[in-house]
mmCIF file of C-alpha atoms and ligand atoms in Angstrom:
data_model
loop_
_atom_site.group_PDB
_atom_site.id
_atom_site.type_symbol
_atom_site.label_atom_id
_atom_site.label_comp_id
_atom_site.label_asym_id
_atom_site.label_seq_id
_atom_site.Cartn_x
_atom_site.Cartn_y
_atom_site.Cartn_z
ATOM 1 C CA MET A 115 7.742 6.206 31.411
ATOM 2 C CA LYS A 116 8.462 6.962 27.739
ATOM 3 C CA ASN A 117 8.300 3.975 25.596
ATOM 4 C CA LYS A 118 11.433 3.015 23.472
ATOM 5 C CA GLU A 119 11.301 4.131 19.786
ATOM 6 C CA LEU A 120 10.341 0.991 17.638
ATOM 7 C CA THR A 121 8.983 0.663 14.109
ATOM 8 C CA PHE A 122 6.449 -1.923 13.233
ATOM 9 C CA SER A 123 4.842 -2.369 9.679
ATOM 10 C CA GLY A 124 3.064 -5.074 7.730
ATOM 11 C CA VAL A 125 2.537 -6.073 4.148
ATOM 12 C CA GLN A 126 -0.066 -8.578 3.170
ATOM 13 C CA PRO A 127 1.344 -11.719 1.142
ATOM 14 C CA THR A 128 -1.488 -11.406 -1.570
ATOM 15 C CA GLY A 129 0.544 -11.776 -4.793
ATOM 16 C CA ASN A 130 2.651 -9.274 -6.467
ATOM 17 C CA LEU A 131 3.992 -6.302 -4.760
ATOM 18 C CA HIS A 132 3.580 -3.108 -6.749
ATOM 19 C CA LEU A 133 5.116 0.312 -7.228
ATOM 20 C CA GLY A 134 2.360 1.576 -4.753
ATOM 21 C CA ASN A 135 3.472 -0.784 -1.987
ATOM 22 C CA TYR A 136 7.334 0.166 -2.660
ATOM 23 C CA LEU A 137 6.750 4.028 -2.772
ATOM 24 C CA GLY A 138 4.060 4.247 -0.269
ATOM 25 C CA ALA A 139 5.631 2.056 2.311
ATOM 26 C CA MET A 140 8.615 -0.139 1.635
ATOM 27 C CA LYS A 141 10.906 2.770 0.501
ATOM 28 C CA ASN A 142 10.278 4.346 3.850
ATOM 29 C CA PHE A 143 10.997 0.964 5.712
ATOM 30 C CA VAL A 144 14.396 0.928 4.297
ATOM 31 C CA SER A 145 15.200 4.404 5.644
ATOM 32 C CA LEU A 146 13.848 3.764 8.935
ATOM 33 C CA GLN A 147 16.023 0.603 9.518
ATOM 34 C CA ASN A 148 18.888 2.845 9.986
ATOM 35 C CA LYS A 149 17.140 5.237 12.509
ATOM 36 C CA MET A 150 15.602 2.813 14.983
ATOM 37 C CA PRO A 151 15.027 -0.718 15.691
ATOM 38 C CA CYS A 152 12.297 -2.078 13.172
ATOM 39 C CA ILE A 153 10.132 -5.136 12.675
ATOM 40 C CA PHE A 154 8.634 -5.876 9.439
ATOM 41 C CA CYS A 155 5.912 -8.424 9.289
ATOM 42 C CA VAL A 156 4.533 -10.661 6.302
ATOM 43 C CA VAL A 157 0.942 -10.394 7.584
ATOM 44 C CA ASP A 158 -0.416 -13.855 6.676
ATOM 45 C CA LEU A 159 -3.233 -13.820 9.304
ATOM 46 C CA HIS A 160 -4.644 -10.676 7.494
ATOM 47 C CA ALA A 161 -4.347 -12.483 4.136
ATOM 48 C CA ILE A 162 -6.819 -15.134 4.991
ATOM 49 C CA THR A 163 -9.628 -12.721 5.828
ATOM 50 C CA VAL A 164 -10.408 -13.342 2.008
ATOM 51 C CA PHE A 165 -10.000 -17.068 0.986
ATOM 52 C CA LYS A 166 -6.610 -17.979 -0.392
ATOM 53 C CA ASN A 167 -5.421 -21.058 -1.896
ATOM 54 C CA PRO A 168 -3.047 -22.743 0.644
ATOM 55 C CA LYS A 169 -0.345 -23.489 -2.065
ATOM 56 C CA GLU A 170 -0.410 -19.943 -3.448
ATOM 57 C CA LEU A 171 -0.448 -18.297 0.081
ATOM 58 C CA ARG A 172 2.891 -20.416 0.969
ATOM 59 C CA GLU A 173 4.424 -19.157 -2.263
ATOM 60 C CA ASN A 174 3.208 -15.426 -1.572
ATOM 61 C CA ILE A 175 4.642 -15.416 1.955
ATOM 62 C CA LEU A 176 8.067 -16.283 0.709
ATOM 63 C CA GLU A 177 7.668 -13.982 -2.277
ATOM 64 C CA THR A 178 6.799 -11.071 0.007
ATOM 65 C CA THR A 179 9.769 -11.989 2.156
ATOM 66 C CA ALA A 180 12.029 -11.885 -0.893
ATOM 67 C CA GLY A 181 10.395 -8.309 -1.770
ATOM 68 C CA PHE A 182 11.474 -7.055 1.633
ATOM 69 C CA ILE A 183 15.084 -8.010 1.031
ATOM 70 C CA ALA A 184 15.041 -7.019 -2.591
ATOM 71 C CA CYS A 185 13.901 -3.439 -1.564
ATOM 72 C CA GLY A 186 16.837 -3.171 0.744
ATOM 73 C CA LEU A 187 15.697 -4.342 4.213
ATOM 74 C CA ASP A 188 18.533 -6.065 6.080
ATOM 75 C CA PHE A 189 17.584 -8.971 8.115
ATOM 76 C CA ASN A 190 20.557 -8.852 10.329
ATOM 77 C CA LYS A 191 19.309 -5.234 11.368
ATOM 78 C CA SER A 192 15.529 -5.534 11.263
ATOM 79 C CA ILE A 193 13.358 -8.312 12.400
ATOM 80 C CA ILE A 194 11.505 -9.888 9.423
ATOM 81 C CA PHE A 195 9.030 -12.801 10.018
ATOM 82 C CA ASN A 196 5.473 -13.899 9.240
ATOM 83 C CA GLN A 197 2.596 -13.025 11.468
ATOM 84 C CA SER A 198 1.163 -16.575 12.096
ATOM 85 C CA SER A 199 4.300 -17.655 13.552
ATOM 86 C CA VAL A 200 4.020 -15.467 16.835
ATOM 87 C CA SER A 201 0.884 -16.746 18.415
ATOM 88 C CA GLY A 202 0.787 -13.329 20.517
ATOM 89 C CA HIS A 203 -0.830 -11.649 17.439
ATOM 90 C CA SER A 204 -3.943 -13.662 17.611
ATOM 91 C CA GLU A 205 -4.049 -13.776 21.307
ATOM 92 C CA LEU A 206 -3.899 -10.048 21.750
ATOM 93 C CA ALA A 207 -6.245 -9.563 18.768
ATOM 94 C CA TRP A 208 -9.010 -11.403 20.775
ATOM 95 C CA ILE A 209 -8.232 -9.252 23.778
ATOM 96 C CA LEU A 210 -8.516 -6.089 21.637
ATOM 97 C CA ASN A 211 -11.736 -7.405 19.991
ATOM 98 C CA CYS A 212 -13.307 -7.113 23.542
ATOM 99 C CA VAL A 213 -11.819 -3.476 24.006
ATOM 100 C CA SER A 214 -12.738 -2.222 20.460
ATOM 101 C CA ARG A 215 -16.377 -1.132 19.725
ATOM 102 C CA VAL A 216 -18.789 -2.158 17.028
ATOM 103 C CA GLY A 217 -19.427 1.507 16.292
ATOM 104 C CA TRP A 218 -15.702 1.880 15.419
ATOM 105 C CA MET A 219 -15.641 -1.093 13.173
ATOM 106 C CA ASN A 220 -18.743 0.223 11.312
ATOM 107 C CA ARG A 221 -16.814 3.321 10.426
ATOM 108 C CA MET A 222 -14.028 1.426 8.618
ATOM 109 C CA THR A 223 -14.149 2.549 5.045
ATOM 110 C CA GLN A 224 -11.770 -0.407 3.892
ATOM 111 C CA PHE A 225 -14.247 -3.059 5.104
ATOM 112 C CA LYS A 226 -17.044 -1.301 3.148
ATOM 113 C CA GLU A 227 -14.789 -1.178 -0.030
ATOM 114 C CA LYS A 228 -13.513 -4.746 0.355
ATOM 115 C CA ALA A 229 -16.810 -6.294 1.258
ATOM 116 C CA GLY A 230 -18.655 -4.422 -1.418
ATOM 117 C CA SER A 231 -22.304 -4.749 -1.708
ATOM 118 C CA ASN A 232 -22.474 -8.202 -0.309
ATOM 119 C CA LYS A 233 -21.689 -7.449 3.268
ATOM 120 C CA GLU A 234 -23.481 -10.455 4.824
ATOM 121 C CA ASN A 235 -21.134 -12.805 2.947
ATOM 122 C CA ALA A 236 -17.876 -11.208 3.965
ATOM 123 C CA SER A 237 -15.780 -13.215 6.653
ATOM 124 C CA VAL A 238 -16.084 -12.089 10.267
ATOM 125 C CA GLY A 239 -12.195 -11.950 10.060
ATOM 126 C CA LEU A 240 -12.458 -9.110 7.368
ATOM 127 C CA TYR A 241 -14.722 -7.151 9.610
ATOM 128 C CA VAL A 242 -12.539 -7.205 12.689
ATOM 129 C CA TYR A 243 -9.441 -6.920 10.520
ATOM 130 C CA PRO A 244 -8.357 -3.574 12.079
ATOM 131 C CA ASN A 245 -8.306 -5.071 15.602
ATOM 132 C CA LEU A 246 -5.839 -7.519 14.339
ATOM 133 C CA MET A 247 -3.723 -4.769 12.884
ATOM 134 C CA ALA A 248 -3.837 -2.843 16.115
ATOM 135 C CA ALA A 249 -2.782 -5.986 17.879
ATOM 136 C CA ASP A 250 0.262 -6.453 15.376
ATOM 137 C CA ILE A 251 1.556 -2.999 16.426
ATOM 138 C CA LEU A 252 0.744 -2.922 20.119
ATOM 139 C CA LEU A 253 2.000 -6.333 20.640
ATOM 140 C CA TYR A 254 5.438 -4.817 20.248
ATOM 141 C CA LYS A 255 4.641 -1.616 21.817
ATOM 142 C CA ALA A 256 5.583 0.115 18.525
ATOM 143 C CA THR A 257 5.863 3.698 18.618
ATOM 144 C CA HIS A 258 6.245 4.335 14.761
ATOM 145 C CA VAL A 259 4.193 2.731 11.747
ATOM 146 C CA PRO A 260 5.265 3.646 8.204
ATOM 147 C CA VAL A 261 2.333 2.977 5.973
ATOM 148 C CA GLY A 262 0.632 4.367 2.828
ATOM 149 C CA ASP A 263 -2.333 6.895 3.242
ATOM 150 C CA ASP A 264 -4.896 4.099 2.707
ATOM 151 C CA GLN A 265 -3.956 2.721 6.222
ATOM 152 C CA LYS A 266 -4.397 6.003 8.125
ATOM 153 C CA GLN A 267 -7.746 5.189 9.442
ATOM 154 C CA HIS A 268 -6.712 1.883 10.777
ATOM 155 C CA LEU A 269 -3.929 3.685 12.552
ATOM 156 C CA GLU A 270 -6.209 5.998 13.977
ATOM 157 C CA LEU A 271 -8.440 3.230 15.275
ATOM 158 C CA ALA A 272 -5.125 1.461 16.707
ATOM 159 C CA ARG A 273 -4.428 4.735 18.728
ATOM 160 C CA ASP A 274 -8.062 4.709 19.992
ATOM 161 C CA ILE A 275 -7.859 1.141 21.069
ATOM 162 C CA ALA A 276 -4.522 1.746 22.935
ATOM 163 C CA GLN A 277 -5.871 4.530 24.656
ATOM 164 C CA LYS A 278 -9.064 2.785 25.675
ATOM 165 C CA PHE A 279 -7.075 -0.235 26.981
ATOM 166 C CA ASN A 280 -4.981 1.906 28.969
ATOM 167 C CA ASN A 281 -7.943 3.916 30.553
ATOM 168 C CA ASP A 282 -10.147 0.866 30.965
ATOM 169 C CA PHE A 283 -7.394 -1.055 32.815
ATOM 170 C CA GLN A 284 -6.080 1.954 34.524
ATOM 171 C CA SER A 285 -2.622 1.293 33.025
ATOM 172 C CA LYS A 286 -1.274 4.606 32.027
ATOM 173 C CA ASN A 287 1.084 4.730 29.088
ATOM 174 C CA PHE A 288 1.155 0.869 28.927
ATOM 175 C CA PHE A 289 0.441 0.983 25.256
ATOM 176 C CA PRO A 290 2.116 3.749 23.437
ATOM 177 C CA LEU A 291 -0.073 5.760 20.960
ATOM 178 C CA PRO A 292 1.500 4.661 17.622
ATOM 179 C CA GLU A 293 2.420 7.292 15.379
ATOM 180 C CA PRO A 294 1.653 6.872 11.758
ATOM 181 C CA LEU A 295 4.480 7.782 9.182
ATOM 182 C CA ILE A 296 2.906 8.684 5.935
ATOM 183 C CA GLN A 297 5.107 9.959 3.097
ATOM 184 C CA LYS A 298 4.208 13.517 2.595
ATOM 185 C CA ASN A 299 4.156 14.088 -1.073
ATOM 186 C CA LEU A 300 3.213 10.757 -2.314
ATOM 187 C CA SER A 301 1.064 9.198 0.207
ATOM 188 C CA ARG A 302 -1.108 7.182 -2.164
ATOM 189 C CA ILE A 303 -0.068 6.084 -5.544
ATOM 190 C CA MET A 304 -2.958 5.803 -7.768
ATOM 191 C CA SER A 305 -4.151 3.320 -10.536
ATOM 192 C CA LEU A 306 -2.818 3.898 -13.886
ATOM 193 C CA ARG A 307 -6.383 3.469 -15.393
ATOM 194 C CA ASP A 308 -8.254 5.694 -13.105
ATOM 195 C CA GLY A 309 -6.441 8.655 -11.150
ATOM 196 C CA LYS A 310 -9.254 8.530 -8.473
ATOM 197 C CA LYS A 311 -8.561 4.968 -7.312
ATOM 198 C CA LYS A 312 -5.553 3.742 -5.339
ATOM 199 C CA MET A 313 -3.139 1.341 -7.251
ATOM 200 C CA SER A 314 -4.020 -2.098 -5.887
ATOM 201 C CA LYS A 315 -3.245 -5.681 -6.088
ATOM 202 C CA SER A 316 -7.012 -6.363 -6.204
ATOM 203 C CA GLU A 317 -7.559 -4.134 -9.297
ATOM 204 C CA GLU A 318 -8.404 -6.621 -12.148
ATOM 205 C CA SER A 319 -6.500 -4.884 -14.928
ATOM 206 C CA GLU A 320 -2.802 -5.518 -14.900
ATOM 207 C CA TYR A 321 -2.542 -2.296 -16.840
ATOM 208 C CA SER A 322 -3.610 -0.466 -13.592
ATOM 209 C CA ARG A 323 -0.383 -1.131 -11.840
ATOM 210 C CA ILE A 324 3.376 -1.616 -12.102
ATOM 211 C CA ASP A 325 4.376 -4.936 -10.427
ATOM 212 C CA LEU A 326 7.716 -5.062 -9.024
ATOM 213 C CA LYS A 327 8.278 -8.259 -11.086
ATOM 214 C CA ASP A 328 7.295 -6.618 -14.360
ATOM 215 C CA SER A 329 9.894 -6.658 -17.269
ATOM 216 C CA GLU A 330 11.124 -3.627 -19.185
ATOM 217 C CA ASP A 331 8.724 -4.213 -21.809
ATOM 218 C CA GLU A 332 5.791 -4.638 -19.504
ATOM 219 C CA ILE A 333 6.646 -1.308 -17.826
ATOM 220 C CA LYS A 334 6.821 0.360 -21.089
ATOM 221 C CA LYS A 335 3.480 -0.886 -22.385
ATOM 222 C CA LYS A 336 1.707 0.052 -19.032
ATOM 223 C CA ILE A 337 3.104 3.595 -19.019
ATOM 224 C CA LYS A 338 2.313 4.123 -22.526
ATOM 225 C CA LYS A 339 -1.227 2.901 -22.040
ATOM 226 C CA ALA A 340 -1.596 4.875 -18.688
ATOM 227 C CA LYS A 341 -4.524 7.213 -18.849
ATOM 228 C CA THR A 342 -3.740 10.985 -19.368
ATOM 229 C CA ASP A 343 -5.414 13.789 -20.826
ATOM 230 C CA SER A 344 -4.989 15.718 -24.104
ATOM 231 C CA LEU A 345 -3.372 18.801 -22.423
ATOM 232 C CA PRO A 346 0.469 19.207 -22.173
ATOM 233 C CA ILE A 347 2.122 19.342 -18.826
ATOM 234 C CA PRO A 348 1.367 22.495 -16.932
ATOM 235 C CA GLU A 349 3.587 25.066 -15.402
ATOM 236 C CA LYS A 350 1.678 25.463 -12.016
ATOM 237 C CA LEU A 351 0.464 22.928 -9.450
ATOM 238 C CA SER A 352 -2.902 24.673 -9.463
ATOM 239 C CA GLU A 353 -3.445 23.564 -12.997
ATOM 240 C CA LEU A 354 -3.320 19.897 -11.970
ATOM 241 C CA ILE A 355 -6.290 20.065 -9.621
ATOM 242 C CA ASN A 356 -8.812 18.294 -11.907
ATOM 243 C CA ARG A 357 -6.207 16.175 -13.678
ATOM 244 C CA PRO A 358 -5.850 13.293 -11.355
ATOM 245 C CA GLU A 359 -3.992 10.856 -13.810
ATOM 246 C CA ALA A 360 -1.542 13.598 -14.770
ATOM 247 C CA LEU A 361 -0.688 14.470 -11.225
ATOM 248 C CA ASN A 362 -0.183 10.821 -10.368
ATOM 249 C CA LEU A 363 2.402 10.167 -13.188
ATOM 250 C CA LEU A 364 4.116 13.466 -12.210
ATOM 251 C CA SER A 365 4.127 12.653 -8.580
ATOM 252 C CA ILE A 366 5.449 9.113 -9.348
ATOM 253 C CA TYR A 367 8.372 10.818 -11.409
ATOM 254 C CA SER A 368 9.047 13.396 -8.690
ATOM 255 C CA PHE A 369 9.277 10.681 -6.012
ATOM 256 C CA LEU A 370 11.585 8.558 -8.027
ATOM 257 C CA THR A 371 13.948 11.584 -8.615
ATOM 258 C CA ASN A 372 13.705 12.537 -4.937
ATOM 259 C CA SER A 373 12.371 16.134 -6.043
ATOM 260 C CA ASN A 374 9.171 17.924 -5.382
ATOM 261 C CA LEU A 375 6.370 18.393 -7.884
ATOM 262 C CA GLU A 376 7.123 22.069 -8.552
ATOM 263 C CA THR A 377 10.747 21.051 -9.542
ATOM 264 C CA THR A 378 9.235 18.371 -11.913
ATOM 265 C CA LEU A 379 6.827 20.855 -13.311
ATOM 266 C CA ASN A 380 9.602 23.267 -13.919
ATOM 267 C CA LEU A 381 11.485 20.769 -15.914
ATOM 268 C CA MET A 382 8.638 19.429 -17.821
ATOM 269 C CA LYS A 383 6.301 22.328 -18.568
ATOM 270 C CA GLY A 384 4.843 22.274 -21.923
ATOM 271 C CA LYS A 385 5.849 18.696 -22.887
ATOM 272 C CA GLU A 386 3.430 16.457 -24.237
ATOM 273 C CA PHE A 387 2.623 13.390 -22.241
ATOM 274 C CA SER A 388 3.906 11.060 -24.819
ATOM 275 C CA LYS A 389 7.280 12.296 -24.449
ATOM 276 C CA PHE A 390 7.254 12.544 -20.720
ATOM 277 C CA LYS A 391 5.922 8.997 -20.518
ATOM 278 C CA ASN A 392 9.233 7.778 -22.303
ATOM 279 C CA GLU A 393 11.178 9.248 -19.492
ATOM 280 C CA LEU A 394 8.967 8.066 -16.756
ATOM 281 C CA SER A 395 9.183 4.552 -18.133
ATOM 282 C CA ASP A 396 12.928 4.616 -18.217
ATOM 283 C CA LEU A 397 13.107 5.981 -14.594
ATOM 284 C CA ILE A 398 10.661 3.242 -13.390
ATOM 285 C CA ILE A 399 12.563 0.535 -15.173
ATOM 286 C CA SER A 400 15.918 1.695 -13.595
ATOM 287 C CA VAL A 401 14.287 1.499 -10.084
ATOM 288 C CA VAL A 402 12.002 -1.548 -10.323
ATOM 289 C CA CYS A 403 13.718 -4.099 -12.545
ATOM 290 C CA PRO A 404 16.703 -4.477 -10.336
ATOM 291 C CA ILE A 405 14.263 -5.138 -7.454
ATOM 292 C CA GLY A 406 12.197 -7.603 -9.628
ATOM 293 C CA LYS A 407 15.396 -9.435 -10.703
ATOM 294 C CA LYS A 408 16.486 -9.817 -7.046
ATOM 295 C CA ILE A 409 12.970 -11.212 -5.919
ATOM 296 C CA GLU A 410 13.305 -13.682 -8.690
ATOM 297 C CA ASN A 411 16.951 -14.697 -7.473
ATOM 298 C CA LEU A 412 15.936 -14.870 -3.989
ATOM 299 C CA LYS A 413 12.958 -16.967 -4.543
ATOM 300 C CA LYS A 414 15.134 -19.810 -6.221
ATOM 301 C CA ASP A 415 16.532 -20.410 -2.556
ATOM 302 C CA LYS A 416 13.392 -21.006 -0.444
ATOM 303 C CA SER A 417 15.276 -22.506 2.378
ATOM 304 C CA HIS A 418 17.208 -19.313 2.917
ATOM 305 C CA LEU A 419 13.987 -17.303 2.944
ATOM 306 C CA ILE A 420 12.419 -19.747 5.410
ATOM 307 C CA LYS A 421 15.658 -19.338 7.512
ATOM 308 C CA ILE A 422 15.287 -15.613 7.398
ATOM 309 C CA LEU A 423 11.839 -15.832 8.565
ATOM 310 C CA ASN A 424 12.507 -18.477 11.420
ATOM 311 C CA GLU A 425 15.151 -16.235 12.755
ATOM 312 C CA GLY A 426 12.869 -13.338 12.607
ATOM 313 C CA THR A 427 10.208 -15.399 14.615
ATOM 314 C CA SER A 428 12.680 -16.291 17.411
ATOM 315 C CA ARG A 429 13.721 -12.499 17.697
ATOM 316 C CA ALA A 430 9.887 -11.200 17.531
ATOM 317 C CA SER A 431 8.786 -13.779 20.052
ATOM 318 C CA LEU A 432 11.109 -12.725 22.655
ATOM 319 C CA ILE A 433 9.477 -9.176 22.704
ATOM 320 C CA ALA A 434 5.978 -10.464 22.089
ATOM 321 C CA GLU A 435 5.925 -13.146 24.873
ATOM 322 C CA LYS A 436 7.207 -10.574 27.463
ATOM 323 C CA ASN A 437 4.323 -8.151 26.332
ATOM 324 C CA ILE A 438 1.669 -10.569 26.152
ATOM 325 C CA LYS A 439 2.466 -11.921 29.657
ATOM 326 C CA GLU A 440 2.044 -8.262 30.877
ATOM 327 C CA VAL A 441 -1.079 -7.882 29.032
ATOM 328 C CA LYS A 442 -2.681 -11.046 30.443
ATOM 329 C CA GLU A 443 -1.617 -9.850 34.037
ATOM 330 C CA ILE A 444 -3.282 -6.381 33.448
ATOM 331 C CA VAL A 445 -6.531 -8.079 32.287
ATOM 332 C CA GLY A 446 -6.605 -10.233 35.241
ATOM 333 C CA PHE A 447 -5.849 -13.555 33.751
ATOM 334 C CA VAL A 448 -4.466 -16.088 36.243
HETATM 335 P P1 LIG B 197 -1.244 -3.785 2.134
HETATM 336 O O1 LIG B 197 -0.543 -5.226 2.251
HETATM 337 O O2 LIG B 197 -2.452 -3.478 1.457
HETATM 338 O O3 LIG B 197 -0.140 -2.792 1.603
HETATM 339 C C1 LIG B 197 1.157 -2.652 2.336
HETATM 340 C C2 LIG B 197 1.709 -1.285 2.415
HETATM 341 O O4 LIG B 197 1.574 -0.656 1.098
HETATM 342 C C3 LIG B 197 0.847 0.535 1.208
HETATM 343 N N1 LIG B 197 0.125 0.713 -0.025
HETATM 344 C C4 LIG B 197 0.239 1.844 -0.715
HETATM 345 N N2 LIG B 197 0.938 3.026 -0.470
HETATM 346 C C5 LIG B 197 0.758 4.153 -1.480
HETATM 347 N N3 LIG B 197 -0.189 3.931 -2.436
HETATM 348 C C6 LIG B 197 -0.639 2.801 -2.958
HETATM 349 N N4 LIG B 197 -1.441 2.592 -4.001
HETATM 350 C C7 LIG B 197 -0.573 1.518 -1.965
HETATM 351 N N5 LIG B 197 -1.177 0.426 -1.884
HETATM 352 C C8 LIG B 197 -0.591 -0.092 -0.743
HETATM 353 C C9 LIG B 197 -0.208 0.276 2.270
HETATM 354 O O5 LIG B 197 -0.553 1.406 2.766
HETATM 355 C C10 LIG B 197 0.566 -0.489 3.290
HETATM 356 O O6 LIG B 197 1.500 0.465 3.982
HETATM 357 N N6 LIG B 197 -3.353 -3.656 6.650
HETATM 358 C C11 LIG B 197 -2.264 -3.542 5.951
HETATM 359 C C12 LIG B 197 -1.066 -4.398 6.430
HETATM 360 C C13 LIG B 197 -0.862 -4.549 7.902
HETATM 361 C C14 LIG B 197 -0.204 -3.608 8.648
HETATM 362 C C15 LIG B 197 -0.181 -3.953 10.155
HETATM 363 C C16 LIG B 197 0.499 -2.229 8.407
HETATM 364 C C17 LIG B 197 -1.309 -5.275 8.770
HETATM 365 N N7 LIG B 197 -0.893 -5.170 10.055
HETATM 366 C C18 LIG B 197 0.467 -3.304 11.220
HETATM 367 C C19 LIG B 197 1.030 -1.595 9.455
HETATM 368 C C20 LIG B 197 1.010 -2.034 10.865
HETATM 369 C C21 LIG B 197 -2.270 -3.773 4.559
HETATM 370 O O7 LIG B 197 -3.285 -4.273 4.171
HETATM 371 O O8 LIG B 197 -1.313 -3.285 3.788
#
């Protein structure tokens, strides 16, 4: 039997949401909610794989919820909730820990990046994080998962785990193999300081990213300081090959104007980056600042945000409880 179409995705409550989160993932969430049932999760269990101050974590869960709404998610249409409030995530994660293989974990590049040189000191949670991510998706038998390109390997692992579970327990098609939905033209927004690194919350320099709560002045300053090279904007795409910072800024412009890179190059060819940057700043301000203002406003009413999460939890639990019951039967629990 074919599984019903359902979207699931998650965002970590680790502080400021940035332009990478918005363009790589959340913009896509908004268009998907009009196409199929969607579940969007504030993944707080993932957040504690690296120690978090509890007070800050609480604030960040609410801020990420506000970010979802401010970006255009409709909590009447989509299910919006926080991961720790549905126990099925942890329960299924344990079962999948027993399906997933150590060799598979060892191939995960994000663990290597996050654990850095001191792997012995990383939490066990950080190591098995991809299994929890698979559990998030499979708990709802989700068929579509919109993410940025940095999550592609985790999605492939989720598919492998689903397939192994179905095979091991002879439950053909029980878990659907989730389809990653990755934006074609702008799957990875890069740091404004280094075009070879992704834009990230964990990057120390604030100048490396545009946060959704940045003011107009901050955006102008960050774009002005963004690394480029001394050459003007080229005519052809092929001339951008060894110019990652130039490519990144032009890609952001293209994405925000809903056009392709060729069209942007046609429009901007021969321009100095200093001039282009003024136009880019204005464009980013027109998209980001209204979102930032909405986040600030929504954060003033915490009880409203908590109500949204509680309602989402009730709706998510209905699906999760049914599925986890089936999983337990399949595994042989009494
Ligand atoms: P997280 O919280 O790091 O990021 C949230 C979403 O934003 C995307 N993203 C980017 N896209 C393009 N360019 C960038 N520079 C950039 N930075 C972040 C991420 O790809 C992601 O889609 N493990 C996930 C959260 C998660 C999840 C899930 C996602 C947990 N369970 C189940 C999907 C399904 C994460 O840490 O995302």
